[in-house]
XYZ file of C-alpha atoms in Angstrom:
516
model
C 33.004 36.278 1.145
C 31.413 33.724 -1.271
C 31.345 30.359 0.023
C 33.258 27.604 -2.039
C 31.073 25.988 -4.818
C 31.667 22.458 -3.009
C 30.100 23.960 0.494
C 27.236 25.460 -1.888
C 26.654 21.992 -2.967
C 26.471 20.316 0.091
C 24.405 22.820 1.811
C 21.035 20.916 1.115
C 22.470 18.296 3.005
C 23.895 19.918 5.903
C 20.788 22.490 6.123
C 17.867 20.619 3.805
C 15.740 22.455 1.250
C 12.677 24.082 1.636
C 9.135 22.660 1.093
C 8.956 24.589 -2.261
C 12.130 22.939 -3.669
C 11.510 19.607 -2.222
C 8.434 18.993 -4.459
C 10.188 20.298 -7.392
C 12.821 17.926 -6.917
C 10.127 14.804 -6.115
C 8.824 15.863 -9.332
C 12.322 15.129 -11.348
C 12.736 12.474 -9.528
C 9.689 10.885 -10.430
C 10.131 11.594 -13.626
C 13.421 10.324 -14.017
C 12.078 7.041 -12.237
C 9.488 6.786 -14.740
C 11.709 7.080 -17.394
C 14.040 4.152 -16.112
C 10.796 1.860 -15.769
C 10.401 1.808 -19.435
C 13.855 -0.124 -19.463
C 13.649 -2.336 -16.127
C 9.476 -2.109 -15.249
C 7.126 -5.177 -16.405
C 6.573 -5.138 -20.030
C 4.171 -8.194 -21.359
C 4.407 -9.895 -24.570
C 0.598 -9.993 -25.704
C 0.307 -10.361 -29.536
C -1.433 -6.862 -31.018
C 0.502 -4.580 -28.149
C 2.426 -1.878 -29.646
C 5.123 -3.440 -27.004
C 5.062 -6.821 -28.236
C 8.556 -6.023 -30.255
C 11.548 -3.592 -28.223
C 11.410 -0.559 -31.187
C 12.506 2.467 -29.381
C 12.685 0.679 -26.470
C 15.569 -1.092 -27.765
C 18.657 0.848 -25.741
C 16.580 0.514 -22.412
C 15.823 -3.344 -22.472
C 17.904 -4.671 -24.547
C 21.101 -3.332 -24.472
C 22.983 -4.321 -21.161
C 24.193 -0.925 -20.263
C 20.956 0.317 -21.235
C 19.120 -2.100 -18.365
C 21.995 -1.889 -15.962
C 21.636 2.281 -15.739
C 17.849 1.815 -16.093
C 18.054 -0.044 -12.946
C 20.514 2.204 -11.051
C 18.392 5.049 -11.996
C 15.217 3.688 -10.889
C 16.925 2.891 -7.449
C 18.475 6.271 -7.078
C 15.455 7.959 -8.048
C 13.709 6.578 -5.121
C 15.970 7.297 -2.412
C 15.978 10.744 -3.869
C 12.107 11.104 -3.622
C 12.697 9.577 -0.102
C 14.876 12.072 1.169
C 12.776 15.335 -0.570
C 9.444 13.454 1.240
C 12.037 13.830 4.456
C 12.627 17.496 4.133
C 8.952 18.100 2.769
C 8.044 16.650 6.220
C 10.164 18.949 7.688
C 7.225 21.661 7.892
C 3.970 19.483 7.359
C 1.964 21.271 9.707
C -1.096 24.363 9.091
C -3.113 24.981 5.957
C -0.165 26.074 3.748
C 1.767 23.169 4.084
C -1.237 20.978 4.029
C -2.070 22.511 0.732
C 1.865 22.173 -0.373
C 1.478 18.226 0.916
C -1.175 17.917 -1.669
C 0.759 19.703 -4.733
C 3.732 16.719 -3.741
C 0.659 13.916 -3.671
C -0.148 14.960 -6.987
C 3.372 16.193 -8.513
C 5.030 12.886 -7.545
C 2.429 10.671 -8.712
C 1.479 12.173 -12.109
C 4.812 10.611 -13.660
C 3.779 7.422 -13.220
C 0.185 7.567 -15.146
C 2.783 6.908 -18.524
C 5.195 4.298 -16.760
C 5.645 0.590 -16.981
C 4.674 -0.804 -13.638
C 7.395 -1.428 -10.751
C 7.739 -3.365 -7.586
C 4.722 -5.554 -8.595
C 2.863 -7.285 -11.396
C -0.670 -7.289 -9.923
C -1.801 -4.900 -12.535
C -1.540 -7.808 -14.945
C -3.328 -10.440 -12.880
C -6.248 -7.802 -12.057
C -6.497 -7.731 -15.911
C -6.251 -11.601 -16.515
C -9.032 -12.205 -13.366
C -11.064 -9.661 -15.691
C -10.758 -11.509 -18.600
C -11.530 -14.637 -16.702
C -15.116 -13.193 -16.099
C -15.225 -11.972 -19.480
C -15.332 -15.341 -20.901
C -17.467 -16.671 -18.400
C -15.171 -18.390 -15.923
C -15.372 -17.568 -12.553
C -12.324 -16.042 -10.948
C -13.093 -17.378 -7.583
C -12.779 -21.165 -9.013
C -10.998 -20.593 -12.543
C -7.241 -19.628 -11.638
C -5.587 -17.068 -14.151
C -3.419 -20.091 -15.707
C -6.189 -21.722 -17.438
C -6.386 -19.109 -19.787
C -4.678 -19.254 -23.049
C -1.414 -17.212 -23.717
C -1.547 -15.771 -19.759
C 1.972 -16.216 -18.961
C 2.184 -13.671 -21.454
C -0.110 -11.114 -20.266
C 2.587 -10.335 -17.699
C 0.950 -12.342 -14.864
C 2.711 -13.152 -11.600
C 3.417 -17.032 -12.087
C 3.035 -17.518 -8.293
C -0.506 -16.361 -8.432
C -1.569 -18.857 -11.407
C -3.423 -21.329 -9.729
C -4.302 -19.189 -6.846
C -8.512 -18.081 -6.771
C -9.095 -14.334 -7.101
C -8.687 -11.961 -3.838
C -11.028 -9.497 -5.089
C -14.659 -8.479 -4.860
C -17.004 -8.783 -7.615
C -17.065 -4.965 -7.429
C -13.266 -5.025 -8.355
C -13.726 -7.930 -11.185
C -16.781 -6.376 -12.552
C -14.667 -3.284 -12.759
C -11.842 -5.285 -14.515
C -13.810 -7.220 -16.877
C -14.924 -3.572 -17.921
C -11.617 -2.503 -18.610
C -10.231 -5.357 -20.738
C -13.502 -4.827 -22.600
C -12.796 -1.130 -23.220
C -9.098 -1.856 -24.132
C -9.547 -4.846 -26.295
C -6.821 -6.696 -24.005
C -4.067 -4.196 -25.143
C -1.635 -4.050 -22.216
C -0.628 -0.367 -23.267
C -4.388 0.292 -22.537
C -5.679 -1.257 -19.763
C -2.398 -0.785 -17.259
C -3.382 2.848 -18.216
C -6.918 2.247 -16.921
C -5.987 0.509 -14.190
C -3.769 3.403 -12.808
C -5.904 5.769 -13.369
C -8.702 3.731 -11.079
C -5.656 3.813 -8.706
C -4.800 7.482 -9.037
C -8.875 7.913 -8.304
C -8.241 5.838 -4.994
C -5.008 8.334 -4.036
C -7.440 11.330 -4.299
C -10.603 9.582 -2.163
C -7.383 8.952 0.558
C -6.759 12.524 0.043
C -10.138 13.501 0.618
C -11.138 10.970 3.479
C -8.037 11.274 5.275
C -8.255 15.141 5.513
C -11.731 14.545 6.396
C -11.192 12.507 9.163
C -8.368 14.310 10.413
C -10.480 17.263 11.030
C -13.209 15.781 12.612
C -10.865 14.213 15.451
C -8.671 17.645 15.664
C -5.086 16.153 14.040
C -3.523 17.717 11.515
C -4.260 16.276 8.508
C -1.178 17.809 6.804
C 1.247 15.558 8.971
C -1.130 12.997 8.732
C -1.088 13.231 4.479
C 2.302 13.541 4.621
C 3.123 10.276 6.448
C 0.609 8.240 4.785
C -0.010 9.488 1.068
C 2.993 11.545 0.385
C 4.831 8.454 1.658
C 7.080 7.350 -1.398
C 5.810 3.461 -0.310
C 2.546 4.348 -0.883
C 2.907 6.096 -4.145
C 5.038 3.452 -5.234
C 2.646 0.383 -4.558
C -0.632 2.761 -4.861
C 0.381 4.404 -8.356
C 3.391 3.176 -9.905
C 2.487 -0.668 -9.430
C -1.333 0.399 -10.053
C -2.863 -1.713 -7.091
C -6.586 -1.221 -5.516
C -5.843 -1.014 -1.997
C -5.707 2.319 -2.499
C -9.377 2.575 -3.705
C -9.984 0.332 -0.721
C -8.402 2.349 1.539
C -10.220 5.577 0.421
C -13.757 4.331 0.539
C -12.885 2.286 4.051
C -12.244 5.955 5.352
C -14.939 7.646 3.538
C -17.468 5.315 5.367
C -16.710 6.527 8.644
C -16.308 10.400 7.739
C -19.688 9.958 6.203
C -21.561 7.962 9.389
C -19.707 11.222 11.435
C -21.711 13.365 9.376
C -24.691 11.982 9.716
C -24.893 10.383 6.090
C -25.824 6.426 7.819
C -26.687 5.310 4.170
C -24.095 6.714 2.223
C -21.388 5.415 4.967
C -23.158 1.882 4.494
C -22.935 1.548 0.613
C -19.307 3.037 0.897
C -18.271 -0.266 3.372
C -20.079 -2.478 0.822
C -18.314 -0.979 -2.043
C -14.995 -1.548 -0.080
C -15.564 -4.998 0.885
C -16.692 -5.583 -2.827
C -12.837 -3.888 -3.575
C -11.050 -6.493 -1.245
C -13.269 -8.530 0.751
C -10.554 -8.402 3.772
C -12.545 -5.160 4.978
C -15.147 -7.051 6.282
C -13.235 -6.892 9.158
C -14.648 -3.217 9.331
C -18.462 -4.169 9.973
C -18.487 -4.639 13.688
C -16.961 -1.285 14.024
C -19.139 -0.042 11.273
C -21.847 -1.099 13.327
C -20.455 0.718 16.583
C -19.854 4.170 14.703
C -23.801 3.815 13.844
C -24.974 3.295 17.338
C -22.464 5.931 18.720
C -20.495 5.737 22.281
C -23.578 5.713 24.329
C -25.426 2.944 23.077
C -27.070 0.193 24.759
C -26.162 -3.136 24.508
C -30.002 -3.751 22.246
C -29.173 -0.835 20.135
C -25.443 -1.681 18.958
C -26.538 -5.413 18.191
C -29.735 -3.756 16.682
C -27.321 -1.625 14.410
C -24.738 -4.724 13.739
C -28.345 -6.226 11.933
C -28.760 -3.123 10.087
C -25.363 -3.095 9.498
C -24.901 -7.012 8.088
C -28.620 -6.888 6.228
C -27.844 -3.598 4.770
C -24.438 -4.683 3.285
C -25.127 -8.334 2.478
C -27.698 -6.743 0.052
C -25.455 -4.480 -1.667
C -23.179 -7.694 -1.938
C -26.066 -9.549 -3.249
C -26.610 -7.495 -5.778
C -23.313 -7.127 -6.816
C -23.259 -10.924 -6.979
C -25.995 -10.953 -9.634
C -24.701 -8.590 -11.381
C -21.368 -10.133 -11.851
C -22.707 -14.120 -11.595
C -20.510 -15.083 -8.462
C -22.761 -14.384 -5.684
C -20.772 -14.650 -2.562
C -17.821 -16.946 -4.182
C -15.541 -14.481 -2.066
C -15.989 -15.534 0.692
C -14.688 -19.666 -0.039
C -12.098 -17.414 -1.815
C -11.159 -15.489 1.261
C -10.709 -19.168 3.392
C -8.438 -20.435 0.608
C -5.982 -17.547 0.703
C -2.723 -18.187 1.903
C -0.841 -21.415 0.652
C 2.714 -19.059 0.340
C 4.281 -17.418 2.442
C 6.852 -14.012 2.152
C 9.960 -12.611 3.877
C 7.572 -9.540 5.232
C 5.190 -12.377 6.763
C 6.792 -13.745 10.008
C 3.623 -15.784 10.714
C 4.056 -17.649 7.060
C 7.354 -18.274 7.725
C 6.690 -19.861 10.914
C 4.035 -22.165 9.610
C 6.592 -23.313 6.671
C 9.141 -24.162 9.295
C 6.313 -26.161 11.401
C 5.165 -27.636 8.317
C 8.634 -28.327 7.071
C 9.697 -29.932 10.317
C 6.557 -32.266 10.829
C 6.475 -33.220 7.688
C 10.368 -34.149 7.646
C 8.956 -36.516 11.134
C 5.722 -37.752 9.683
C 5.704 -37.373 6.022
C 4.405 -34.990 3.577
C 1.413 -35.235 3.649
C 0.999 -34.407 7.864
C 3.247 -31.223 7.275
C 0.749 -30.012 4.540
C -2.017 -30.474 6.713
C 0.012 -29.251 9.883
C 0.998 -25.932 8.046
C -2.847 -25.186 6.596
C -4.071 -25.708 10.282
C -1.584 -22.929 11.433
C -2.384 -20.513 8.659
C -6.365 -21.205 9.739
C -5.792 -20.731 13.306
C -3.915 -17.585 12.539
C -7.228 -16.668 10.460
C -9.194 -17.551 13.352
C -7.193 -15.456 15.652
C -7.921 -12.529 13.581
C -11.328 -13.129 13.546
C -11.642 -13.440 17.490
C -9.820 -10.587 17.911
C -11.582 -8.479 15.690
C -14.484 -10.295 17.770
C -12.798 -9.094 21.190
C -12.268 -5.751 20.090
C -16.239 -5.208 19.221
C -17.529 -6.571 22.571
C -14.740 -5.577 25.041
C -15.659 -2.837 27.843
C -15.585 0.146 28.203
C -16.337 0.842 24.467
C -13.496 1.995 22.654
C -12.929 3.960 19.501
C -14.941 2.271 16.292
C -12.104 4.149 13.835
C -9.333 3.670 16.000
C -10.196 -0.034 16.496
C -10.847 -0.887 13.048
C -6.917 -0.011 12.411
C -6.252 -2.605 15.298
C -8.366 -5.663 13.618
C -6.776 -4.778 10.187
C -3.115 -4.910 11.606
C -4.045 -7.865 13.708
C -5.007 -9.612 10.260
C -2.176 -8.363 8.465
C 0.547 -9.274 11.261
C -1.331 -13.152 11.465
C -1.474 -13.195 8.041
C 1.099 -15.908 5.625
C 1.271 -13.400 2.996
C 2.235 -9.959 3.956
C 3.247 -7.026 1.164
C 4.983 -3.840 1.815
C 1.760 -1.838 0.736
C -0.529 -3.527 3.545
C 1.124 -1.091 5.628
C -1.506 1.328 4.314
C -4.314 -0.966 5.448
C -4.543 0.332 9.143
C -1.431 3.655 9.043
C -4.253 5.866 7.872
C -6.435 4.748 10.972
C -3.466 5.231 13.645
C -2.299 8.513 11.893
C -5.844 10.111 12.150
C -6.330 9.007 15.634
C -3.282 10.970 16.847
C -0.147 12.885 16.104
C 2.619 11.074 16.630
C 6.169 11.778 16.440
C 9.012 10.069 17.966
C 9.594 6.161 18.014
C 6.824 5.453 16.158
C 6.940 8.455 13.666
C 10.508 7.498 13.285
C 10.092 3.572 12.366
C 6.979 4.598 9.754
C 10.140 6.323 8.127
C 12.663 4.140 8.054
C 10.283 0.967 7.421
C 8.987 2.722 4.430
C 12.603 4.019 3.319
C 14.104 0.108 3.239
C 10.650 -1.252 1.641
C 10.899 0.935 -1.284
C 14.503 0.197 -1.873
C 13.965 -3.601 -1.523
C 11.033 -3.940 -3.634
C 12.445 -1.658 -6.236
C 15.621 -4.183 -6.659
C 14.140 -7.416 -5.822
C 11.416 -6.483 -8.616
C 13.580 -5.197 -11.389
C 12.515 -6.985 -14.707
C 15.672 -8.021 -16.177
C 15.982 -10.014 -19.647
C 17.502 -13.644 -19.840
C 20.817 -12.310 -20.915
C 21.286 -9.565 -18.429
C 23.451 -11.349 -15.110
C 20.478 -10.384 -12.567
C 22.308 -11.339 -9.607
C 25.319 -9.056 -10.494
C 23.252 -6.163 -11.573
C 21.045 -6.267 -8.594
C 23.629 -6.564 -5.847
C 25.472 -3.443 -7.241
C 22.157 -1.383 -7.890
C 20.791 -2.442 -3.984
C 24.528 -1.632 -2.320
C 24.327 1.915 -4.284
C 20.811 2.457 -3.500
C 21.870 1.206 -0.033
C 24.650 3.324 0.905
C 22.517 6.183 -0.732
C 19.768 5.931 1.496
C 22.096 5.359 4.807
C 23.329 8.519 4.354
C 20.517 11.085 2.845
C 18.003 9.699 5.760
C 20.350 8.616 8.879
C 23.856 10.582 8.421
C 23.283 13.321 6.628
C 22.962 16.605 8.970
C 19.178 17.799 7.590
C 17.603 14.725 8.371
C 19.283 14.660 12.509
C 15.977 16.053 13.873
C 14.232 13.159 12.922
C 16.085 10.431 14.201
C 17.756 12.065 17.008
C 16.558 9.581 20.603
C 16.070 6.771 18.289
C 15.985 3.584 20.591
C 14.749 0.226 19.299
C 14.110 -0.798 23.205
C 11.207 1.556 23.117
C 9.595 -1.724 21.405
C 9.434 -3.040 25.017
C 7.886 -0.034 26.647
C 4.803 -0.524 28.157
C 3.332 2.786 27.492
C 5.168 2.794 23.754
C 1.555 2.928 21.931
C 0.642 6.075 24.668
C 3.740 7.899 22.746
C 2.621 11.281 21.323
C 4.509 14.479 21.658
C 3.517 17.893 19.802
C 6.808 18.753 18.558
C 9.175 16.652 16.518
C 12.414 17.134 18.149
C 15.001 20.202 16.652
C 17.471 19.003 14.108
């Protein structure tokens, strides 16, 4: 007896889909997202851009229906590629899968090559802090607002009198690319993604790399990390360079366990030169050279190598680009604003807030900057404490440690510095359960948040209105594909948020996800 076309409709729900049809359906859903973020993504208004005036684009940004179902379907879209990453990670495990894993990398994220960018403007300051060297200013000094006409270039406001973040790798790279494009937005976003996409694939690469070498399987492990809708969100949609960070962070140590010492040194340098925050990296760097049974006179020997070997790289890349080692005053005067992700910012606005409201401005300003420092200097030691402590404990492993350590102590925290130490933890073990099951649903919220808070709506359009409604659709949604629905039980099934306070929660790792 046929069943009724409504149980037919439901049964993805109650049973899921297979791999096969859950990258099919990433794929539509990708490129319906893409679609919408020609109506509701970041659109500049630079004189000369083919954008500069709505044309066709008219009915999406213009018209409020237009932006309103732009917005919904940007939302919806996302919680749909959430719950087809769920069921895809439903059988992420031997070669078949882990070469299915990869077709989803690359299926979900080719949409997004032609889209405007979501959840985050960077793309636009990258491109400003390139035109800043252009012209001969130095990004580490000259903030993006002292150009002419940068407000609009599409540039984050907040980050207009802030010094660059990046590595004169990175702005060399940039000032390259706003010479190729001629400062046409259409162009250089373009560029800029595709230097991102390159960054997906070395993650790709590295990860699957690493993964072998230290016996996990690197289909789970390129599931939870790059097939991760977060990541392909921030990595490719909002075109940032962590991922190219990431990738070369990773290739470093795959190529030092091959054997390749010089090639895993100039791949550090060129990831410190991306974002200078992995120069966190270089004591364990250093360690990974000397290997586990070192004596105390070879692993300092090999820190020298180490330090001389990518200070000159640095130094080079200095001359090239004219700023020498600006980055690193740069890196010491991050951090004046803090974020809702960044409980350690927060905390120092409250202390500042509350001295200053006791002894005057002036005492809370300095009172909050010595907080952010110490929480810099906390970093540092333990990064420090990690290097020397005994026994000797795993270089890759540790490196993930000192990354979340500076993230965690850090005043500004985004969603996508998740990625800065997951693909060290993933690699150094399989683990499902607690852990496995927050990585999920801290991912799943992120990319709904983002995706609303972000939404680029014109003057005329209500925002607060439009994105209430879009987040308590895309909330409800997403409650329901990844907690209620039947398919998705196996995941989530034990879930216990007192596990946080479980001595031996970090030990977790079990071989088998439990049966939905």
């Amino acid at each position: 007896m046929a069943r009724p076309r409504a149980l037919r409709f439901l049964s993805p729900l109650l049973h899921g889909v297979s791999a096969r049809t859950a990258v099919r359906t990433g794929l539509v859903a990708s490129i319906v997202g893409a679609i919408a973020s020609w109506g509701v993504g970041f659109m500049p208004s630079t004189q000369g851009s083919i954008f500069v005036t709505p044309g066709i684009l008219r009915p999406l940004r213009v018209n409020e229906v237009g932006v309103y179902l732009c917005s919904l379907a940007l939302v919806l879209s996302a919680v749909c590629l959430i719950w087809v990453w769920l069921q895809l990670g439903r059988a992420s495990a031997g070669e078949s899968d882990l070469r299915r894993v990869k077709r989803a990398i690359l299926a979900w994220s080719g949409p997004w090559l032609l889209a405007f960018p979501v959840m985050s403007r960077d793309v636009y300051s990258y491109a400003a802090q390139g035109r800043l060297l252009s012209v001969g200013m130095d990004p580490y000094s000259d903030a993006v607002g002292s150009l002419p006409g940068w407000l609009g270039q599409g540039a984050d406001v907040l980050w207009a009198q802030s010094s660059s973040p990046y590595g004169p790798l990175f702005l060399l790279i940039a000032s390259g690319v706003q010479g190729v494009s001629g400062w046409r937005p259409e162009i250089y976003v373009l560029l800029f993604r595709a230097l991102a996409m390159l960054g997906v694939l070395l993650c790709v690469v590295a990860l699957e790399r690493m993964c072998r070498l230290r016996g996990v399987d690197p289909g789970w492990a390129l599931w939870i990390v790059v097939a991760n809708p977060l990541f392909i969100y921030s990595m490719v949609a909002s075109a940032h360079n962590d991922s190219l960070m990431v990738g070369l962070i990773v290739a470093a140590f795959v190529a030092i366990a091959h054997g390749r010492k010089a090639s895993g040194l100039l791949l550090v340098a060129a990831a410190i030169a991306i974002k200078p925050i992995m120069v966190l990296a270089l004591p364990f760097i250093g360690l990974a050279l000397a290997g586990r049974e070192a004596s105390w006179r070879q692993r300092f020997a090999w820190w020298a190598v180490t330090g001389a070997a990518v200070g000159a790289v640095l130094a080079v890349l200095g001359a090239l680009s004219g700023l020498w080692f600006g980055w690193i005053g740069a890196m010491a005067d991050q951090g004046s604003a803090a974020f809702p992700f960044a409980p350690y910012g927060l905390i120092g606005l409250a202390l500042g807030a509350g001295v200053g409201a006791l002894g005057g401005a002036a005492v809370g300003a300095a009172v909050q900057s010595g907080f952010y420092l110490l929480g810099k200097l906390l970093a540092i030691g333990g990064t420090f404490w990690l290097a020397l402590r005994r026994p000797l404990g795993d270089p890759f492993m540790h490196t993930g440690c000192a990354l979340a350590l500076a993230v965690v102590l850090n005043p500004v925290i985004q969603p996508w510095y998740l990625f800065w130490f997951l693909p060290f933890f993933v690699a150094y073990a399989r683990r499902f359960g607690f852990w496995e099951q927050m990585t999920i649903l801290l991912s799943s919220a992120l990319v709904v948040w983002c995706l609303v808070d972000q939404l680029s709506l014109p003057d005329w359009v209500p925002a607060t209105p439009v994105k209430l409604s879009v987040a308590a659709a895309g909330a409800v949604t997403l409650l329901f594909l990844v907690l209620a629905a039947p398919a998705q039980r196996g995941y989530f099934r034990g879930l216990r948020f007192a596990s946080l306070l479980r001595p031996d929660a970090l030990q977790e790792s079990v071989t088998q996800r439990p049966a939905g």
